[in-house]
mmCIF file of C-alpha atoms in Angstrom:
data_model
loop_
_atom_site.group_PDB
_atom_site.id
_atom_site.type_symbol
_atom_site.label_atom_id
_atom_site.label_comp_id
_atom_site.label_asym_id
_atom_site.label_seq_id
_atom_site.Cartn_x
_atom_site.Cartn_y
_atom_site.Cartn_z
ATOM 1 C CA UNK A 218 1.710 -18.020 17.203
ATOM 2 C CA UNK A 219 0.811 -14.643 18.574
ATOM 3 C CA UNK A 220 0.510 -12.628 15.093
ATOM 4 C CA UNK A 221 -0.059 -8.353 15.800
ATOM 5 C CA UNK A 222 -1.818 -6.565 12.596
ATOM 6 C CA UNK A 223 -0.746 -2.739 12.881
ATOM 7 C CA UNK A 224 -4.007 -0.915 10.913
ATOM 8 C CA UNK A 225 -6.360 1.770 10.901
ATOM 9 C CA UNK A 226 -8.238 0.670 8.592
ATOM 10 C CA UNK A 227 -9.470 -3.453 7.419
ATOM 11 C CA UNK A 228 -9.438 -3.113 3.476
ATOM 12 C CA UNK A 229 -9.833 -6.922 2.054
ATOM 13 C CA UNK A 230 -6.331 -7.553 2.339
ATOM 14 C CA UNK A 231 -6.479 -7.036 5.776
ATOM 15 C CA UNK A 232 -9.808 -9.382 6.019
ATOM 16 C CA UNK A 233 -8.117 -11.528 3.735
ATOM 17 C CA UNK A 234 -4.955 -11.781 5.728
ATOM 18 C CA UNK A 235 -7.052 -12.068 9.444
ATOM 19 C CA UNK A 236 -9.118 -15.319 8.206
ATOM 20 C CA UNK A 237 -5.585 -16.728 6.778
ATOM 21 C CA UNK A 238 -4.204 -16.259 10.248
ATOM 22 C CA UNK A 239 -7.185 -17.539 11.996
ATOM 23 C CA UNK A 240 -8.071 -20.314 9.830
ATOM 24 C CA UNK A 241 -4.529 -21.452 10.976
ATOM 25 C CA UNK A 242 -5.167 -21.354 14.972
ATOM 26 C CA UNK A 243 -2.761 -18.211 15.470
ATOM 27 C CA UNK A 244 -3.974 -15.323 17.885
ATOM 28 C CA UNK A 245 -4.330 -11.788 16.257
ATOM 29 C CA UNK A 246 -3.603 -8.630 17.966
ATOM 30 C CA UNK A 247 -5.266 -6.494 16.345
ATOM 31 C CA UNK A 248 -4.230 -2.829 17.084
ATOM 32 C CA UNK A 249 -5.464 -0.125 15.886
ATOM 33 C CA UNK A 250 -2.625 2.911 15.516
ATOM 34 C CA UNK A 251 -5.352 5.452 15.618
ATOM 35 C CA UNK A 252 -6.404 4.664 19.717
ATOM 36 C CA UNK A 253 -2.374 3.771 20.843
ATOM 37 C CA UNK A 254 0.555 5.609 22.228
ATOM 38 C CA UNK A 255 3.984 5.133 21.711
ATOM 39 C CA UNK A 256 6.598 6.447 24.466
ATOM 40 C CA UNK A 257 10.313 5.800 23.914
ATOM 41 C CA UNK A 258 10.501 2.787 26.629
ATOM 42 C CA UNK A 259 6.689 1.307 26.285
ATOM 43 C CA UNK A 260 3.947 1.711 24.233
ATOM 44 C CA UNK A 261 -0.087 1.198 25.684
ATOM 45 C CA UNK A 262 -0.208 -1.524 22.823
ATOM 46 C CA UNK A 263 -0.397 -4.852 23.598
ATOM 47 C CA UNK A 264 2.951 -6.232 22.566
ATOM 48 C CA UNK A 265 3.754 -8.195 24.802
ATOM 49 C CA UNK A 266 4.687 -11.905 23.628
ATOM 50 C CA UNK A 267 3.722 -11.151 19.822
ATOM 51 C CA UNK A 268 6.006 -13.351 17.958
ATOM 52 C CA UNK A 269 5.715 -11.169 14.809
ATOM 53 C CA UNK A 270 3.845 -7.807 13.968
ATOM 54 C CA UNK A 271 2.958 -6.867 10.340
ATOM 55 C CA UNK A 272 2.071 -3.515 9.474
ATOM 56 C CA UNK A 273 -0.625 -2.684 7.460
ATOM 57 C CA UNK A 274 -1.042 0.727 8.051
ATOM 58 C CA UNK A 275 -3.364 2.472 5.320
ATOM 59 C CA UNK A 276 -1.674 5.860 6.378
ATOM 60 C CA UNK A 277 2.037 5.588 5.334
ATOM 61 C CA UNK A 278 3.324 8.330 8.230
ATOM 62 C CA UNK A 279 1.619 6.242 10.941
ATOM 63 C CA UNK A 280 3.386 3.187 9.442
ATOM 64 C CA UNK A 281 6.299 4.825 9.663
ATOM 65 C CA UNK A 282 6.389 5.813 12.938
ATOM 66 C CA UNK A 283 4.550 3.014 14.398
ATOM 67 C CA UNK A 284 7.188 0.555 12.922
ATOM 68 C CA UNK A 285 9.966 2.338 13.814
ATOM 69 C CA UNK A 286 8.385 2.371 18.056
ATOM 70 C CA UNK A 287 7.762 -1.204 17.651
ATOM 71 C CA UNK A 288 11.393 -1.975 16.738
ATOM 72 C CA UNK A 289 13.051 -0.012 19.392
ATOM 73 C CA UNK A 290 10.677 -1.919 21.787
ATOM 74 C CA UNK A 291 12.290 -5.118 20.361
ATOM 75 C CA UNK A 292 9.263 -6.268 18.794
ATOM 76 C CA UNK A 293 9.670 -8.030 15.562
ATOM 77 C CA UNK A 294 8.112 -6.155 12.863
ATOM 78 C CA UNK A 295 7.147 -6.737 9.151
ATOM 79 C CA UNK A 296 8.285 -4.816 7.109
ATOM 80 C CA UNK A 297 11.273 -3.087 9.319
ATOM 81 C CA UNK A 298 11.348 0.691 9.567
ATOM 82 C CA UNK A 299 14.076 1.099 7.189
ATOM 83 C CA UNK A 300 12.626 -0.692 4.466
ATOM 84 C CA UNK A 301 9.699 1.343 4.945
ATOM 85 C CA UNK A 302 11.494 4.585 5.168
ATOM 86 C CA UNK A 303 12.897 3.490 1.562
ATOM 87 C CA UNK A 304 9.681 2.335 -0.041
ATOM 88 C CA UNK A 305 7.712 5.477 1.536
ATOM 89 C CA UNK A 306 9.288 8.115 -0.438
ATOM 90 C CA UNK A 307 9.962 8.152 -4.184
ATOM 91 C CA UNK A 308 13.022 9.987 -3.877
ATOM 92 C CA UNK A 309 15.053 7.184 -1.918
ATOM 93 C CA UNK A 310 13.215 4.625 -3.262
ATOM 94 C CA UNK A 311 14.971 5.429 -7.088
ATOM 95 C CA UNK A 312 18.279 6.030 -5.038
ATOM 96 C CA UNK A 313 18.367 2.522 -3.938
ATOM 97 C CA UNK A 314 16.993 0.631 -6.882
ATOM 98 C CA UNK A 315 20.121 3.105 -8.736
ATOM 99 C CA UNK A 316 22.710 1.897 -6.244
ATOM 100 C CA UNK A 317 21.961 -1.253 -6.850
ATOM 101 C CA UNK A 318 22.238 -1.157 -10.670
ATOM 102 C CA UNK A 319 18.731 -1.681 -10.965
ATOM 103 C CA UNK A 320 17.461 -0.448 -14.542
ATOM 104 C CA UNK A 321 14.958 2.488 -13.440
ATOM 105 C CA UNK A 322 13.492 5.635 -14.570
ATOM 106 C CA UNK A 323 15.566 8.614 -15.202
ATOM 107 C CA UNK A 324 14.535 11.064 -12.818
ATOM 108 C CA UNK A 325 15.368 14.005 -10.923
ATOM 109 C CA UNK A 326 14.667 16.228 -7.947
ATOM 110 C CA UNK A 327 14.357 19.575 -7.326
ATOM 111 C CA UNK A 328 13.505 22.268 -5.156
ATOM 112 C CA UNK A 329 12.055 25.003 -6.770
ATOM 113 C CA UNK A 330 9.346 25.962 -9.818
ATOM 114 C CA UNK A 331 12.690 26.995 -11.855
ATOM 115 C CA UNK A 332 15.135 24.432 -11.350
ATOM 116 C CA UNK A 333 11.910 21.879 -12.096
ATOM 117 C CA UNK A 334 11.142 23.373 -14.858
ATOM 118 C CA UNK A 335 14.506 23.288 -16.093
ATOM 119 C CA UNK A 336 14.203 19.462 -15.009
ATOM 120 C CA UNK A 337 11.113 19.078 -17.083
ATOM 121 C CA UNK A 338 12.715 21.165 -19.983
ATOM 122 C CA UNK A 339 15.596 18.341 -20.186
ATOM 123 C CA UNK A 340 13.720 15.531 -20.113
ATOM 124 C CA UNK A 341 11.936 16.810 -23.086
ATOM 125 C CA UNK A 342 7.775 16.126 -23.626
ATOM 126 C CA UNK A 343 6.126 14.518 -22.383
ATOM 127 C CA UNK A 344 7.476 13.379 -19.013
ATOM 128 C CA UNK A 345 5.998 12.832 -15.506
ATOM 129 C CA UNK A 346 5.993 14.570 -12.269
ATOM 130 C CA UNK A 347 5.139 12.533 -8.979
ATOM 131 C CA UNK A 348 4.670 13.492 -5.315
ATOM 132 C CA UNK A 349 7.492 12.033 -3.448
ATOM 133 C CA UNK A 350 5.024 10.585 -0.920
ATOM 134 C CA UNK A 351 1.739 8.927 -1.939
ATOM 135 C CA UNK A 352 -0.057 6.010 -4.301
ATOM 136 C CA UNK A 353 -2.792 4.754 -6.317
ATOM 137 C CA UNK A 354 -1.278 7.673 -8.853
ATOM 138 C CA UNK A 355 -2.690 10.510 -6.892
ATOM 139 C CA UNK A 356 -1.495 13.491 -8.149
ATOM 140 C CA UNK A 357 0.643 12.053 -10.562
ATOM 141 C CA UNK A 358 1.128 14.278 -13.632
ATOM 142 C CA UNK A 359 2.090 13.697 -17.638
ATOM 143 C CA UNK A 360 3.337 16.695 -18.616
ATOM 144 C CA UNK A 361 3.114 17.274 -22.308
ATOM 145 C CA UNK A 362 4.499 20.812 -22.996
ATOM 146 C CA UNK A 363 5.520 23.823 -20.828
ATOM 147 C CA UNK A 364 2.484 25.471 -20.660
ATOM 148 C CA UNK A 365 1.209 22.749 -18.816
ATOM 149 C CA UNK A 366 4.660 22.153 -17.025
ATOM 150 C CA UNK A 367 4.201 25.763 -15.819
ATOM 151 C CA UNK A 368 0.694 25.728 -14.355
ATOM 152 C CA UNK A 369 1.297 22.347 -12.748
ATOM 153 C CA UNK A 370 4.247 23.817 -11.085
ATOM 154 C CA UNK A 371 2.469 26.719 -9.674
ATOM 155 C CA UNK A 372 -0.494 24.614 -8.911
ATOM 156 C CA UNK A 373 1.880 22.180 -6.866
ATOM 157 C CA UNK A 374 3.667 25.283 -5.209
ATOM 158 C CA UNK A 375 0.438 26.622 -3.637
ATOM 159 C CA UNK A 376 -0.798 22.691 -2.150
ATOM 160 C CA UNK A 377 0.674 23.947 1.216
ATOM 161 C CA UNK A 378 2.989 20.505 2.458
ATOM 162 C CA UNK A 379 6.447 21.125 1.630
ATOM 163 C CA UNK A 380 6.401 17.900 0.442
ATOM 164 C CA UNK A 381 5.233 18.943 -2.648
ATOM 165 C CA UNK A 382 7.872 21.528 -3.068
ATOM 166 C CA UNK A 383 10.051 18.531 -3.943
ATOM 167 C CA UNK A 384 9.751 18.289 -7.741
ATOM 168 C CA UNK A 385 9.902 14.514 -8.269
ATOM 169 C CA UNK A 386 10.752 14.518 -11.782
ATOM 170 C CA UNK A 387 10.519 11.632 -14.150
ATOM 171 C CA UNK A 388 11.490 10.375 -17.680
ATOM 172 C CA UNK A 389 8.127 9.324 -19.435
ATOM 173 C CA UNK A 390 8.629 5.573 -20.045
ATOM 174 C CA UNK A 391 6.321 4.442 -23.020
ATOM 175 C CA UNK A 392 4.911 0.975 -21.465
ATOM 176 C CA UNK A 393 2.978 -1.386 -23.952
ATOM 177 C CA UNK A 394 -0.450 -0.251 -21.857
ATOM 178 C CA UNK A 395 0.274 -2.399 -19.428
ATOM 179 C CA UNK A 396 2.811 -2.745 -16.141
ATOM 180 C CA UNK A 397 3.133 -5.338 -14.101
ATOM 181 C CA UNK A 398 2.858 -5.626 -10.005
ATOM 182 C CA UNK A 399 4.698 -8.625 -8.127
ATOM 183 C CA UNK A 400 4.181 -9.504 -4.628
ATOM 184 C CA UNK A 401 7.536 -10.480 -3.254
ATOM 185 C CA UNK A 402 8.396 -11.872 -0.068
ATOM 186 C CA UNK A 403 12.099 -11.253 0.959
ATOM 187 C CA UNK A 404 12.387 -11.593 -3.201
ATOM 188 C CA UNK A 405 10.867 -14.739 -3.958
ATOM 189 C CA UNK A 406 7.585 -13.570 -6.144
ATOM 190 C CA UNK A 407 4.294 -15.034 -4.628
ATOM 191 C CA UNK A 408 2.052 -13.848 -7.252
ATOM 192 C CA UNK A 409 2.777 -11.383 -10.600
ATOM 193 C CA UNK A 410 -0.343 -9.778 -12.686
ATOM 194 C CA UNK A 411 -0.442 -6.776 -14.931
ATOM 195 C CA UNK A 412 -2.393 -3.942 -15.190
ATOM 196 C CA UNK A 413 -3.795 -2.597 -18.569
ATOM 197 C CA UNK A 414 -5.713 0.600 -18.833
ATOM 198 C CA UNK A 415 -6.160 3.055 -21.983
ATOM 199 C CA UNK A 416 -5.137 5.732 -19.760
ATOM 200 C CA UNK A 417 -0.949 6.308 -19.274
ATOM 201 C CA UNK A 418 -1.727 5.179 -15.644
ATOM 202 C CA UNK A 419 -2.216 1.348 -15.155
ATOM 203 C CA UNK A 420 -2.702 1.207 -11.427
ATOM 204 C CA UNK A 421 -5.275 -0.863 -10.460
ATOM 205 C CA UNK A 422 -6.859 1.569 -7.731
ATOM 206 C CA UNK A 423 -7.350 3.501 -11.351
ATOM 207 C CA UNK A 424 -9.008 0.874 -12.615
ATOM 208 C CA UNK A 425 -6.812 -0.860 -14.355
ATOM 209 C CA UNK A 426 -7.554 -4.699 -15.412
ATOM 210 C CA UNK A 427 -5.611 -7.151 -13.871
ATOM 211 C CA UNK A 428 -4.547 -10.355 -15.169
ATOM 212 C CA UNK A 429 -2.232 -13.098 -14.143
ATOM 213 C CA UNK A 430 1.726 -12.536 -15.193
ATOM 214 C CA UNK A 431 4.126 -15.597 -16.130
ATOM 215 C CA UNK A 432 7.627 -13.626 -14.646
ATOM 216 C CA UNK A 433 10.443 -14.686 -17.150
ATOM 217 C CA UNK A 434 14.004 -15.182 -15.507
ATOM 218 C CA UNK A 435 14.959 -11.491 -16.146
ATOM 219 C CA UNK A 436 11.660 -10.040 -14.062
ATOM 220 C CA UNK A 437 12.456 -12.572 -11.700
ATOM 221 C CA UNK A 438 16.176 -11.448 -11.085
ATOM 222 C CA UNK A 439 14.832 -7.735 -11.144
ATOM 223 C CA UNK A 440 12.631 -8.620 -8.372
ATOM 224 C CA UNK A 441 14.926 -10.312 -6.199
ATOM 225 C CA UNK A 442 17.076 -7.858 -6.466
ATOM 226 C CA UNK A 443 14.765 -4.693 -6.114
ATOM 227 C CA UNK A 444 13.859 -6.415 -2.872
ATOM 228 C CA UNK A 445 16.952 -6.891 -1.810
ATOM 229 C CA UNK A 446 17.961 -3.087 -2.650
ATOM 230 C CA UNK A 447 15.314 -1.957 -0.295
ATOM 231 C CA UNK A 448 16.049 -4.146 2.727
ATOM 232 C CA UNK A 449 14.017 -6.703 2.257
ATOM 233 C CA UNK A 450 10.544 -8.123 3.566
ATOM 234 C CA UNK A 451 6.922 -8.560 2.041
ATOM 235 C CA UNK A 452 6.917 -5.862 -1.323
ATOM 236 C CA UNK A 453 4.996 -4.823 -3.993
ATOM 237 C CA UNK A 454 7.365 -4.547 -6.888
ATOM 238 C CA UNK A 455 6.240 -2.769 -9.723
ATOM 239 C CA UNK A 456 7.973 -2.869 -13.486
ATOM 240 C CA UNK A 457 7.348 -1.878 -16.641
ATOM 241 C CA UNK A 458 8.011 -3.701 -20.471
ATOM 242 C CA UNK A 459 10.691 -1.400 -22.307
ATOM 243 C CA UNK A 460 11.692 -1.461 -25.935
ATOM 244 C CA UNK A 461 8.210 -2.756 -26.329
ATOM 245 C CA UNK A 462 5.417 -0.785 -28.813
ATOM 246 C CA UNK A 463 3.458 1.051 -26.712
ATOM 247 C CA UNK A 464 0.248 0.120 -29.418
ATOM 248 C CA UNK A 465 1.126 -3.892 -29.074
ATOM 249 C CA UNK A 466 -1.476 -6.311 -28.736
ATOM 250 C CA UNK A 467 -0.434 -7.104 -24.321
ATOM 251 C CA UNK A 468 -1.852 -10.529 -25.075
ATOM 252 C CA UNK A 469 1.121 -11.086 -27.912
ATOM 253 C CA UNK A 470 3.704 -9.741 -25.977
ATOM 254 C CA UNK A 471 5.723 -12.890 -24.441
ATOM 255 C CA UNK A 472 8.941 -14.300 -23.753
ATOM 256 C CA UNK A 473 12.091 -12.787 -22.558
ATOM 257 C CA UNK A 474 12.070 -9.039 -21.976
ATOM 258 C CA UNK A 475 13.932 -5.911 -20.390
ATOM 259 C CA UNK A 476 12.412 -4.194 -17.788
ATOM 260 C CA UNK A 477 12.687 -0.941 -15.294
ATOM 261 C CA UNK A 478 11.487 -1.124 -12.144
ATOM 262 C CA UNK A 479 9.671 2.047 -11.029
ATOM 263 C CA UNK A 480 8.805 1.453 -7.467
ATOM 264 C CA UNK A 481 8.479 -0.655 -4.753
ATOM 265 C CA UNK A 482 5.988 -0.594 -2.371
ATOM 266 C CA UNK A 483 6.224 -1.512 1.875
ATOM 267 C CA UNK A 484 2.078 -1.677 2.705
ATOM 268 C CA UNK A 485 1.765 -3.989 -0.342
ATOM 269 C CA UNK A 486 -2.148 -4.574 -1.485
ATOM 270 C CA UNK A 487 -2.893 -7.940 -2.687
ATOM 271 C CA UNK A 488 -6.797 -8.421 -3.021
ATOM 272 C CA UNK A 489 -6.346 -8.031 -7.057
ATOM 273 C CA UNK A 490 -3.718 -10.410 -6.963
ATOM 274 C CA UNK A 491 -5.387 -12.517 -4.921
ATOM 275 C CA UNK A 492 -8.653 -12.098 -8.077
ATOM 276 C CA UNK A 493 -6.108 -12.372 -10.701
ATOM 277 C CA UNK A 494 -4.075 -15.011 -10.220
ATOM 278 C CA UNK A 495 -4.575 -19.019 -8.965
ATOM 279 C CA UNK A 496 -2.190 -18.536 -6.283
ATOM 280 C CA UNK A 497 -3.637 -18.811 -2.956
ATOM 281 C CA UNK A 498 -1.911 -14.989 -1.935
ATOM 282 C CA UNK A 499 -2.768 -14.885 2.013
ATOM 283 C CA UNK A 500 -2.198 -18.266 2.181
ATOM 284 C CA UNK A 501 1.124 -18.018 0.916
ATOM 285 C CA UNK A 502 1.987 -14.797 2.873
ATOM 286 C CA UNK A 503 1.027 -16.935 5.496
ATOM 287 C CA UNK A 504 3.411 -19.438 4.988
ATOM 288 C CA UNK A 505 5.681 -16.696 5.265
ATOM 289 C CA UNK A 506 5.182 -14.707 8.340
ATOM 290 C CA UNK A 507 4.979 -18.114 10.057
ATOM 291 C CA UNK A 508 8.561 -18.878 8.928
ATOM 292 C CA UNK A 509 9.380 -15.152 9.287
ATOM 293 C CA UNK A 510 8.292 -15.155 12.314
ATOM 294 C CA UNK A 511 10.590 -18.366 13.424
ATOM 295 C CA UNK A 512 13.514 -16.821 11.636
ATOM 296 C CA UNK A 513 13.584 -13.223 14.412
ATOM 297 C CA UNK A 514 13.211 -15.718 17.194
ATOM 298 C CA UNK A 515 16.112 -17.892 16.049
ATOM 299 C CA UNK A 516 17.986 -14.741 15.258
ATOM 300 C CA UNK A 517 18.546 -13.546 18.850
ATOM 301 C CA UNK A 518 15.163 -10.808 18.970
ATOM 302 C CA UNK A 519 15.147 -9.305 22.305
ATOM 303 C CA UNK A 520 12.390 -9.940 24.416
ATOM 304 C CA UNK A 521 9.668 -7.290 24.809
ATOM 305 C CA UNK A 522 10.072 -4.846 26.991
ATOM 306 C CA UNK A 523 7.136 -2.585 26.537
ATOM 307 C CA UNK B 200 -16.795 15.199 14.823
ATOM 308 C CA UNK B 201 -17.939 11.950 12.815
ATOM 309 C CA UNK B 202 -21.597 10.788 12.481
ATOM 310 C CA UNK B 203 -22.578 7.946 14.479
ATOM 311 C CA UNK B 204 -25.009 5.094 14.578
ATOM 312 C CA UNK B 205 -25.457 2.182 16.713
ATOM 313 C CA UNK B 206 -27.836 -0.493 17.415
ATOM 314 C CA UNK B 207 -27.832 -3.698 19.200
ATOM 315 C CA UNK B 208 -26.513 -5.850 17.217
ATOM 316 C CA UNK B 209 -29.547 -8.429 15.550
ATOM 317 C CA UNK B 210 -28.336 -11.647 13.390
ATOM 318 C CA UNK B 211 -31.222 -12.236 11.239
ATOM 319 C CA UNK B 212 -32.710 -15.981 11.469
ATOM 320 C CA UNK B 213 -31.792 -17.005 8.096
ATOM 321 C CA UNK B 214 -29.216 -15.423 6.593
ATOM 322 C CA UNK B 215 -25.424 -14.091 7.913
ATOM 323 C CA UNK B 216 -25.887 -10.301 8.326
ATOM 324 C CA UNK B 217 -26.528 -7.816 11.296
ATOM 325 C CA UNK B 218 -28.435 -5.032 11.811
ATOM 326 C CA UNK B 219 -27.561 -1.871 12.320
ATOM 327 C CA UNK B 220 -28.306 2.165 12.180
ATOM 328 C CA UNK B 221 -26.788 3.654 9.491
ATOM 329 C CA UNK B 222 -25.502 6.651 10.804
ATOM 330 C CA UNK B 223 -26.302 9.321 8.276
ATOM 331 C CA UNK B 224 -29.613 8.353 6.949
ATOM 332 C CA UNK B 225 -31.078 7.146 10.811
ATOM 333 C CA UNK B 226 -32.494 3.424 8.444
ATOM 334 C CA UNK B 227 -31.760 0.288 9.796
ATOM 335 C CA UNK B 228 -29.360 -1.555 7.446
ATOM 336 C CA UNK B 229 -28.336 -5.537 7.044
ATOM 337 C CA UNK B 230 -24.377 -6.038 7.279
ATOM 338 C CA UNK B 231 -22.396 -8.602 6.899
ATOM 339 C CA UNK B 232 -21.823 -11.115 10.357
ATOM 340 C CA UNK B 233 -18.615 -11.504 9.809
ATOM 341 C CA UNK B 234 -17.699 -7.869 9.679
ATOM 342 C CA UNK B 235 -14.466 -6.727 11.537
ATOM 343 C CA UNK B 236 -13.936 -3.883 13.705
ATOM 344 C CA UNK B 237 -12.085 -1.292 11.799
ATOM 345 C CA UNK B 238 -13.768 -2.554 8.285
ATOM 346 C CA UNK B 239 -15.193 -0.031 5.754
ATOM 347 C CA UNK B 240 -18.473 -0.828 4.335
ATOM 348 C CA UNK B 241 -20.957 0.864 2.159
ATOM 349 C CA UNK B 242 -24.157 1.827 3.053
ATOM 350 C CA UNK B 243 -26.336 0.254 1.223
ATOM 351 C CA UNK B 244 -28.807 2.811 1.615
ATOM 352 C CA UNK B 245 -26.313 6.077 0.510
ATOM 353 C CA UNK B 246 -23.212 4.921 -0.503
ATOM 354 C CA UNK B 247 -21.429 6.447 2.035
ATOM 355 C CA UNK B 248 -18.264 4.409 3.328
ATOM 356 C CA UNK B 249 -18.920 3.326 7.076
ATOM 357 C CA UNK B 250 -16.010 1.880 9.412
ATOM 358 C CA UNK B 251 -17.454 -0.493 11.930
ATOM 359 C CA UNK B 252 -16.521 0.732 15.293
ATOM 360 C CA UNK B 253 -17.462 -2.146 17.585
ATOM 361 C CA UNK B 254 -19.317 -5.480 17.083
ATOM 362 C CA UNK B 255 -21.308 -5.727 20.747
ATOM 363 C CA UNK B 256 -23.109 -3.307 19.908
ATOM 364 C CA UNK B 257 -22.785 -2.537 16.377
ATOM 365 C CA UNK B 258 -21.733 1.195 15.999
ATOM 366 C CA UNK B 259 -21.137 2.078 12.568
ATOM 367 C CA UNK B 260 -19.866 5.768 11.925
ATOM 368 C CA UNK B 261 -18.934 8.108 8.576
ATOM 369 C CA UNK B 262 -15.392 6.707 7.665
ATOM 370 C CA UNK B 263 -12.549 9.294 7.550
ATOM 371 C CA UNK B 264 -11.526 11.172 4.504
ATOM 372 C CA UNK B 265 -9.194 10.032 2.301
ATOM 373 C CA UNK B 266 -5.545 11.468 2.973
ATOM 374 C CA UNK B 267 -2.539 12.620 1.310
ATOM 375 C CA UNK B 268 -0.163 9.696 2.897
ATOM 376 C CA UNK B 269 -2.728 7.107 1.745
ATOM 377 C CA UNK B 270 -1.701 4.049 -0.063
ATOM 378 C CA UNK B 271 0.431 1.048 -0.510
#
């Protein structure tokens, strides 16, 4: 197969995921978003004949937009522009996994240092406040009484993007230390790991330590459906352990559990899943794309026209 | 406008790295063979993250700040 890798940047997934595809005798585009064009007919990438492009844009506009091209050129593309347009933003990301009855954070949005604080005020201490665009927990903020509430808001005011005059706010959900990440592909987990820290943030660009995650059938369920809520295609889903002590042991916490999902993620990273677990991860996102890949063709995908 | 290095690229005799200029310091530094274009690497000499810009020759430059729409 002729496989295209949208990037800007090769992190180890994206080594990871070349040598996969190599290994296996495909062709790899490689194209770099940074050095192309994109007109509304044509693009100066080289499209042409790729039976499947998967975006692994670090930069989550350029994604985006690049994905969203690609498409109207007819070019298959993992994941599709509208999953990504969920996934991207935190806002629409909770709207789906609500309108799906998925169990997620409380949370609400608003537009000004008042109404967020009146937000904040209702959720009680201490609760969170997120950009509605971004990851790794940048900028993410536990708010533990109004004072603080107050000089984050008027810190966040003055960061210039308007995107950060939309107060993401969130209940404060008290996780046993620990949340776990699941690589999904069109639902179906791959791989599953937590992510411990001492600090409230578990994220494993924080430095979180990962370990390998047994899903029960009730993750597994939430997964398949949080993928499905967000159209689909190769996801990070992330959940936390509720009605769990936040001060128990992680390695005696087992068997059947409830969870919320807080996010799910479109540029998915995988090298710590890859570390964690035994499961061969590009391999099996591999196995994937190539059946992906087969699926679009079978479905009618126009040729490319670019 | 980033820094830049380059050198022709050099695979030692016995083990899989290339040379290269690191592009702040000036020093020539070993890298891995089987870097790709587009990888980040450290410097070994500074620290400094370095995104290979091509292989033939190897021209390594400062890698671009981190930005807000970042991530996963």
């Amino acid at each position: 197969m002729r496989i295209g890798i949208l990037y800007s940047r090769i992190r180890k997934d994206e080594k990871l995921l070349l040598g996969e595809l190599r290994d296996r005798g495909h062709e790899v585009e490689k194209i770099d978003v940074r050095k192309e064009r994109f007109g509304l007919e044509s693009t100066t990438a080289d499209v042409d004949d790729l039976d499947i492009v998967v975006d692994r844009c670090l930069s989550t506009s350029r994604s985006l937009y690049a994905t969203k091209f690609l498409d109207s050129y007819g070019v298959p593309v993992i994941n599709s522009p509208e999953t990504g347009d969920v996934c991207a933003d935190k806002a629409k990301n909770s709207l789906a996994l609500a309108a799906a009855d998925i169990p997620t954070p409380a949370t609400e949005v608003a537009f000004t240092k008042d109404a967020a604080l009146e937000a904040i005020e209702s959720f009680g201490y201490p609760c969170v406040l997120k950009p509605v665009t971004g990851s790794w927990g940048r900028l993410m903020a536990k708010i533990d009484s109004r004072n603080a509430a107050e000089a984050i808001l008027e810190h966040k005011e003055t960061l210039g993007h308007y995107e950060h005059k939309v107060f993401y706010v969130q209940e404060f959900v008290d996780k046993p230390g620990r949340d776990v990440r699941v690589l999904a592909v069109d639902g179906e987990p791959i791989a599953a790991m937590t992510r411990s820290s001492d600090h409230w943030l578990t994220n494993a660009a924080k430095g979180g330590e990962t370990k390998s995650f047994d899903l029960d059938e009730r993750a597994t369920e939430l997964v398949e459906r949080a993928s499905e809520a967000v159209g689909g295609g190769m996801l990070g889903v992330d959940l936390m352990e509720v009605g769990v002590e936040a001060d128990a042991d992680p390695a005696e916490i087992g068997g059947p559990g409830e969870y919320t999902v807080h996010e799910v993620n479109h540029t998915v990273e995988f090298k710590a899943l890859d570390s964690a677990t035994e499961v061969d991860v590009p391999a099996r996102v591999v196995d994937w794309l190539e059946a992906k890949a087969v699926e679009l063709a079978d479905g009618g995908v126009s040729e490319v026209d670019a | 406008m980033p820094i830049r290095g380059r050198v022709s690229a050099t695979m030692t005799s016995d083990t899989d790295t290339l040379t290269a200029e690191d592009p702040i310091t000036g020093e020539e530094i070993e890298i891995p063979a089987d870097v790709e274009v587009g990888e980040i690497i450290d410097s070994p000499v500074t620290g400094t993250e370095l995104e290979v810009i091509s292989l033939d020759p190897v021209v390594l430059e400062e890698a671009p700040e981190l930005e807000e729409d970042w991530g996963e």
